[in-house]
C-alpha positions as semicolon CSV with decimal commas, in nm:
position;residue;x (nm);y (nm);z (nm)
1;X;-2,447;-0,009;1,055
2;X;-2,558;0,362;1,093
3;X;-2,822;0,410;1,359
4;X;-3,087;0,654;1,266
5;X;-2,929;0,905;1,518
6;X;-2,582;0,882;1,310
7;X;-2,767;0,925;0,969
8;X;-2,895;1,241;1,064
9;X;-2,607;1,392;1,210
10;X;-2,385;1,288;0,914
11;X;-2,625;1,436;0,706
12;X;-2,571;1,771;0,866
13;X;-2,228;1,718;0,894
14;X;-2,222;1,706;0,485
15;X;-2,419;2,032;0,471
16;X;-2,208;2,191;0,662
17;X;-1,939;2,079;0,532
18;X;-2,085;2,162;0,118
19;X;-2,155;2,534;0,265
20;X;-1,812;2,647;0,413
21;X;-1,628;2,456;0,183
22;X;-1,813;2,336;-0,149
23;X;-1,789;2,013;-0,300
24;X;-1,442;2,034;-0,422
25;X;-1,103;2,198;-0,394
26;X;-1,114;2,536;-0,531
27;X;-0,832;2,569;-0,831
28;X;-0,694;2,926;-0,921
29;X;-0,495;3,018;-1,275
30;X;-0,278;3,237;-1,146
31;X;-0,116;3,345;-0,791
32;X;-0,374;3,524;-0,595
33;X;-0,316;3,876;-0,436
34;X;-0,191;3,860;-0,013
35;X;-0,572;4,016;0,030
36;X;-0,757;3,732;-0,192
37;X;-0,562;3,447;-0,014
38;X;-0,594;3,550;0,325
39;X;-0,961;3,623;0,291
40;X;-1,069;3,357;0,065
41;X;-0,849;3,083;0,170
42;X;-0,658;3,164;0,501
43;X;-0,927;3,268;0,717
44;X;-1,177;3,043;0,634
45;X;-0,902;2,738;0,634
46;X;-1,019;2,666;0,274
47;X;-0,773;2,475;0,101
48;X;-0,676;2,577;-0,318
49;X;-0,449;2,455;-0,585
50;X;-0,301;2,752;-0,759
51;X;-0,165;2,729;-1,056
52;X;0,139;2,915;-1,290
53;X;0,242;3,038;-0,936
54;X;0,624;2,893;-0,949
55;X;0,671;2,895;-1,329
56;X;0,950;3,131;-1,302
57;X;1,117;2,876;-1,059
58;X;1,405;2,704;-1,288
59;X;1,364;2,399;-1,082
60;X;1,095;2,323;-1,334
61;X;1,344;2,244;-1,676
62;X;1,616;2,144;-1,429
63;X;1,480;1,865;-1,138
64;X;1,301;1,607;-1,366
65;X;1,660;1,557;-1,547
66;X;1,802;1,289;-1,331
67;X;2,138;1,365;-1,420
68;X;2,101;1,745;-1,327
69;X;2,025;1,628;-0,977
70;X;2,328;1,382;-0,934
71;X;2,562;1,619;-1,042
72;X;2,409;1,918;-0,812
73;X;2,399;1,708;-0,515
74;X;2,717;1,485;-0,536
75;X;2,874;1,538;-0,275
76;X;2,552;1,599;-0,043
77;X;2,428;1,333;0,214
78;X;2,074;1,251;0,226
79;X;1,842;1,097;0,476
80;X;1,688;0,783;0,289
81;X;1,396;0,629;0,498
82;X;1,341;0,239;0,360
83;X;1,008;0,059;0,439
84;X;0,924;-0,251;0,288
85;X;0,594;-0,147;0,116
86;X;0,605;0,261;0,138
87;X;0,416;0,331;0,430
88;X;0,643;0,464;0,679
89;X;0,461;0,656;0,982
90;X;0,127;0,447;0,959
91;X;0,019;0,171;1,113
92;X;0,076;-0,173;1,063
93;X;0,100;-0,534;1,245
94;X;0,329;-0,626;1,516
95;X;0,394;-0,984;1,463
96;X;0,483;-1,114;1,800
97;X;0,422;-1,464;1,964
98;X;0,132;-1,384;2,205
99;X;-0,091;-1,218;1,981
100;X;-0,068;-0,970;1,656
101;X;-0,083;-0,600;1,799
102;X;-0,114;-0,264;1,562
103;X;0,195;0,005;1,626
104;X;0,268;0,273;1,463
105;X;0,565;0,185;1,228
106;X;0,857;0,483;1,156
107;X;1,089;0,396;0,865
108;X;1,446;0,261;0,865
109;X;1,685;0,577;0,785
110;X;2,040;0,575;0,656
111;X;2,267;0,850;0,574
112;X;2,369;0,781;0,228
113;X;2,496;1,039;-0,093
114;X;2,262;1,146;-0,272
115;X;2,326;0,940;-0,612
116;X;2,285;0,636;-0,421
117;X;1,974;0,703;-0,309
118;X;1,841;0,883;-0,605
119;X;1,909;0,538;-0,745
120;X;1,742;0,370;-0,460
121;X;1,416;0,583;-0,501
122;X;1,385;0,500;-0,897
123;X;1,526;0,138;-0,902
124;X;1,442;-0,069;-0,626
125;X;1,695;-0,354;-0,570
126;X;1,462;-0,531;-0,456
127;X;1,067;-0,608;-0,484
128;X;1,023;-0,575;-0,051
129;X;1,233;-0,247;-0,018
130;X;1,094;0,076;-0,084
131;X;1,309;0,394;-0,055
132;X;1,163;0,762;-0,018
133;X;1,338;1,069;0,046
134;X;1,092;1,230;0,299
135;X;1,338;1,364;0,579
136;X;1,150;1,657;0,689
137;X;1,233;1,911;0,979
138;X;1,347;2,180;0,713
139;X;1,553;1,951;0,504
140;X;1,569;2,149;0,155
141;X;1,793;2,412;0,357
142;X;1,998;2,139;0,543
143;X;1,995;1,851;0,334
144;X;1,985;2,005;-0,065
145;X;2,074;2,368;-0,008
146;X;2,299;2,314;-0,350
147;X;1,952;2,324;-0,507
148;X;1,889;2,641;-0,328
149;X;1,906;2,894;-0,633
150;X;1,646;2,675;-0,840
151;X;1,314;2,793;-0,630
152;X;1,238;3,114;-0,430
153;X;1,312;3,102;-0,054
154;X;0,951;3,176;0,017
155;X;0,626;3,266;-0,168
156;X;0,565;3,627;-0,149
157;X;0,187;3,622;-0,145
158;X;0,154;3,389;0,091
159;X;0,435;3,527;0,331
160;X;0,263;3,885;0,304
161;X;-0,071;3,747;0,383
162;X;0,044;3,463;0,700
163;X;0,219;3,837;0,850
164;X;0,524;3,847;0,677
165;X;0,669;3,545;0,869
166;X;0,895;3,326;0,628
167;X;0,892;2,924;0,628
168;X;0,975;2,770;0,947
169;X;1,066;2,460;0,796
170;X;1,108;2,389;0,382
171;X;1,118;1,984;0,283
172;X;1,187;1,784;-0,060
173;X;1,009;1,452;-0,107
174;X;1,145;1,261;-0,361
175;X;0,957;0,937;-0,460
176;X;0,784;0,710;-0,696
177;X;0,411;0,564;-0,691
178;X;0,452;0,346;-0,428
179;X;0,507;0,611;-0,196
180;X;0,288;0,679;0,074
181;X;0,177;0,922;0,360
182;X;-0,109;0,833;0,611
183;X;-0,380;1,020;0,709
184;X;-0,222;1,276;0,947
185;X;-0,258;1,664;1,054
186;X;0,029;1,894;1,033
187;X;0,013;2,207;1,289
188;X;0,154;2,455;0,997
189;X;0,027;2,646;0,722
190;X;0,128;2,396;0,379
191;X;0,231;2,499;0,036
192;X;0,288;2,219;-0,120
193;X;0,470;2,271;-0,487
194;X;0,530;1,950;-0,707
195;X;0,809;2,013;-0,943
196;X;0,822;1,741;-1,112
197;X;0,556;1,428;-1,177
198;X;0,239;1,451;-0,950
199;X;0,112;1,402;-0,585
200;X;-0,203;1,260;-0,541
201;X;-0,418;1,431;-0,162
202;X;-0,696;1,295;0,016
203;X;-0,824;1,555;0,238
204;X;-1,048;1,627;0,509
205;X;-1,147;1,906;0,743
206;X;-1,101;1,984;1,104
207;X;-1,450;1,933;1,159
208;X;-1,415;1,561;1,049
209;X;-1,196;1,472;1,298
210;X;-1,405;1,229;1,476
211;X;-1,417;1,027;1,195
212;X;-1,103;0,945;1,200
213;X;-1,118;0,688;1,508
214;X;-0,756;0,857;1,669
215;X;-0,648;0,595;1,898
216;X;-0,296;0,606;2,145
217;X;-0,068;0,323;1,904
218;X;0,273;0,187;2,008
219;X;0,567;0,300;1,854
220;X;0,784;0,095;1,676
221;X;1,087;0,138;1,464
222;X;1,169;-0,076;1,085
223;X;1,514;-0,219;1,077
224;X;1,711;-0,295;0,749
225;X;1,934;-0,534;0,684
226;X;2,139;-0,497;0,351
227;X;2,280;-0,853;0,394
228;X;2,010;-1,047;0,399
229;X;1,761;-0,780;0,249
230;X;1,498;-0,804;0,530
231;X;1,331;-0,570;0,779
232;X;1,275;-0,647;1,134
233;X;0,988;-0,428;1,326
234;X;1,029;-0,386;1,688
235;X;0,848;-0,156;1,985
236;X;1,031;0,126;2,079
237;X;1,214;0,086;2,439
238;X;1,114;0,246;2,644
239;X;0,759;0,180;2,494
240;X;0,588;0,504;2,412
241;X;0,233;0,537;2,253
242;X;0,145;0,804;1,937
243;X;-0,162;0,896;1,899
244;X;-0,326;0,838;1,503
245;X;-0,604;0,759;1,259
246;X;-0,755;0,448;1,285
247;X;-0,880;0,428;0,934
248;X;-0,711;0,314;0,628
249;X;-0,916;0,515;0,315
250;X;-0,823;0,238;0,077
251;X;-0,872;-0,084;0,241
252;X;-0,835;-0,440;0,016
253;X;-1,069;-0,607;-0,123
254;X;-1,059;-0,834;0,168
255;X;-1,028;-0,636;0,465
256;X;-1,283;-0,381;0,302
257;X;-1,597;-0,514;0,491
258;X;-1,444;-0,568;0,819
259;X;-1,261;-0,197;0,782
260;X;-1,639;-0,036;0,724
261;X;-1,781;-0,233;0,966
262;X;-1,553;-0,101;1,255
263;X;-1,531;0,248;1,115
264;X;-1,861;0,370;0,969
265;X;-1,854;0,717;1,042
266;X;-1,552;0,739;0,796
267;X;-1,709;0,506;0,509
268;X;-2,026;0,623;0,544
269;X;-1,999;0,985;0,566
270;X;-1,925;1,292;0,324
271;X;-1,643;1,133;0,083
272;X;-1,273;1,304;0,136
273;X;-1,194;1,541;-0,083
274;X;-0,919;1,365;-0,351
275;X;-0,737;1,603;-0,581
276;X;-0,428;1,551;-0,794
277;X;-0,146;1,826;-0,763
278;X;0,093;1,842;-1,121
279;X;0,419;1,993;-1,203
280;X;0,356;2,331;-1,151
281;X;0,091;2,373;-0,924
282;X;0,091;2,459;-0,567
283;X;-0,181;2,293;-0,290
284;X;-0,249;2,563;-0,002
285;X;-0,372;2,355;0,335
């Protein structure tokens, strides 16, 4: 429970919080000017889902046809990361005959062409084996540069107004709804554009961070074994420790009063904001 102390504080935290940001994410109907986003947005680290930004891109018509894709990228090798629920870098249990331990659990990756693992993604072979394309590390231009001509290299707006510097990095994700990214801070600027179904974000800001419990986990790595369809999950040698979120937003039913219990600043505070990005629409974060 929330001491009196703790009330207070979160209380201020959520006005805060309501006065720099509002009480939802800001959408916009068309791309903004390099001024309006930098000043509105950039400075004030305010995310924004803009809308009829990329509909010039013809990655719209083209990407949702599956065949489109198989042909383009043929003869291109993907990395395919396998879990077997969808949650790769999160944290899960360590089964291991002294006691059960929580590490933090990287996906099993194999180098496969693309067809195969477009086929993967949309039609599991099995019901413990989920695949996601989610290599990241500037994949699109090393991975799927055949797709290259379908989207701009970089959004002008937002290249003019972060100083003219162009993407570091530029990733695909390719999955289906039981795909799954913990709660986790990336050290960039984010445009995230859907193309082609819909990407679901639960977001908070900097100033939350201590509600997120950030603890030092083990690392451990998911094996896959075709064969005999099974995963094995074993600590990293030599052991290292990463450091993430404690708290799992949607907890089940079962685990929901012990989860609140040992993190109430999370359940208890402002809620996250939760917004749904469509095909189309870009998230700034």
């Amino acid at each position: 429970m929330l001491k009196e102390g703790e009330r207070l504080l979160e209380g201020l935290w959520g006005e805060v919080r309501e006065l720099s940001l509002g009480n939802r994410i800001q959408r916009l109907d068309s791309a903004p000017t390099p001024l309006q986003f930098l000043r509105d947005f950039v400075s004030p680290n305010k995310p924004c889902i803009i809308s009829n930004a990329i509909s010039h891109w013809p990655a719209l018509t083209r990407w949702p046809s599956l065949s489109y894709l198989s042909s383009t990228l043929s003869n291109s090798i993907v990395s395919l990361h396998l879990t077997p629920d969808g949650r790769a870098d999160s944290l899960v249990p360590l089964e291991n005959p002294k006691k059960e331990e929580i590490c933090f659990a990287s996906a099993h990756v194999e180098r496969v062409p693309f067809p195969c693992a477009l086929d993967l993604v949309l039609n599991p072979e099995r019901k413990n084996l989920v695949a996601y394309l989610q290599q990241q590390n500037d994949c699109f231009r090393e991975e799927y540069s055949a797709l290259a001509s379908d989207c701009d290299a970089h959004i002008p707006w937002a290249t003019e107004a972060l100083g003219g510097y162009l993407p570091e990095a530029v990733n695909l994700w390719i999955g289906n709804h039981l795909s799954e990214t913990s709660f986790h801070k990336d050290h960039y600027e984010n445009l995230y554009a859907v193309v082609s179904g819909e990407k679901q974000f639960l977001l908070l800001p900097p100033t939350d961070m201590h509600r997120m419990y950030i603890q030092d986990f083990p690392a451990a790595q998911y094996s896959y074994s075709s064969d005999g369809g099974e995963f094995r999950l074993e600590l990293e040698k030599p052991l290292r420790y990463v450091p993430w979120c404690s708290v799992n937003p949607y907890p089940s039913p079962e685990t929901k009063e012990i989860e609140m219990s040992k993190f109430p600043l999370y359940f208890n505070g402002p809620t996250p904001f939760h917004c749904t990005v469509k095909a189309g629409e870009i998230l700034y974060l």
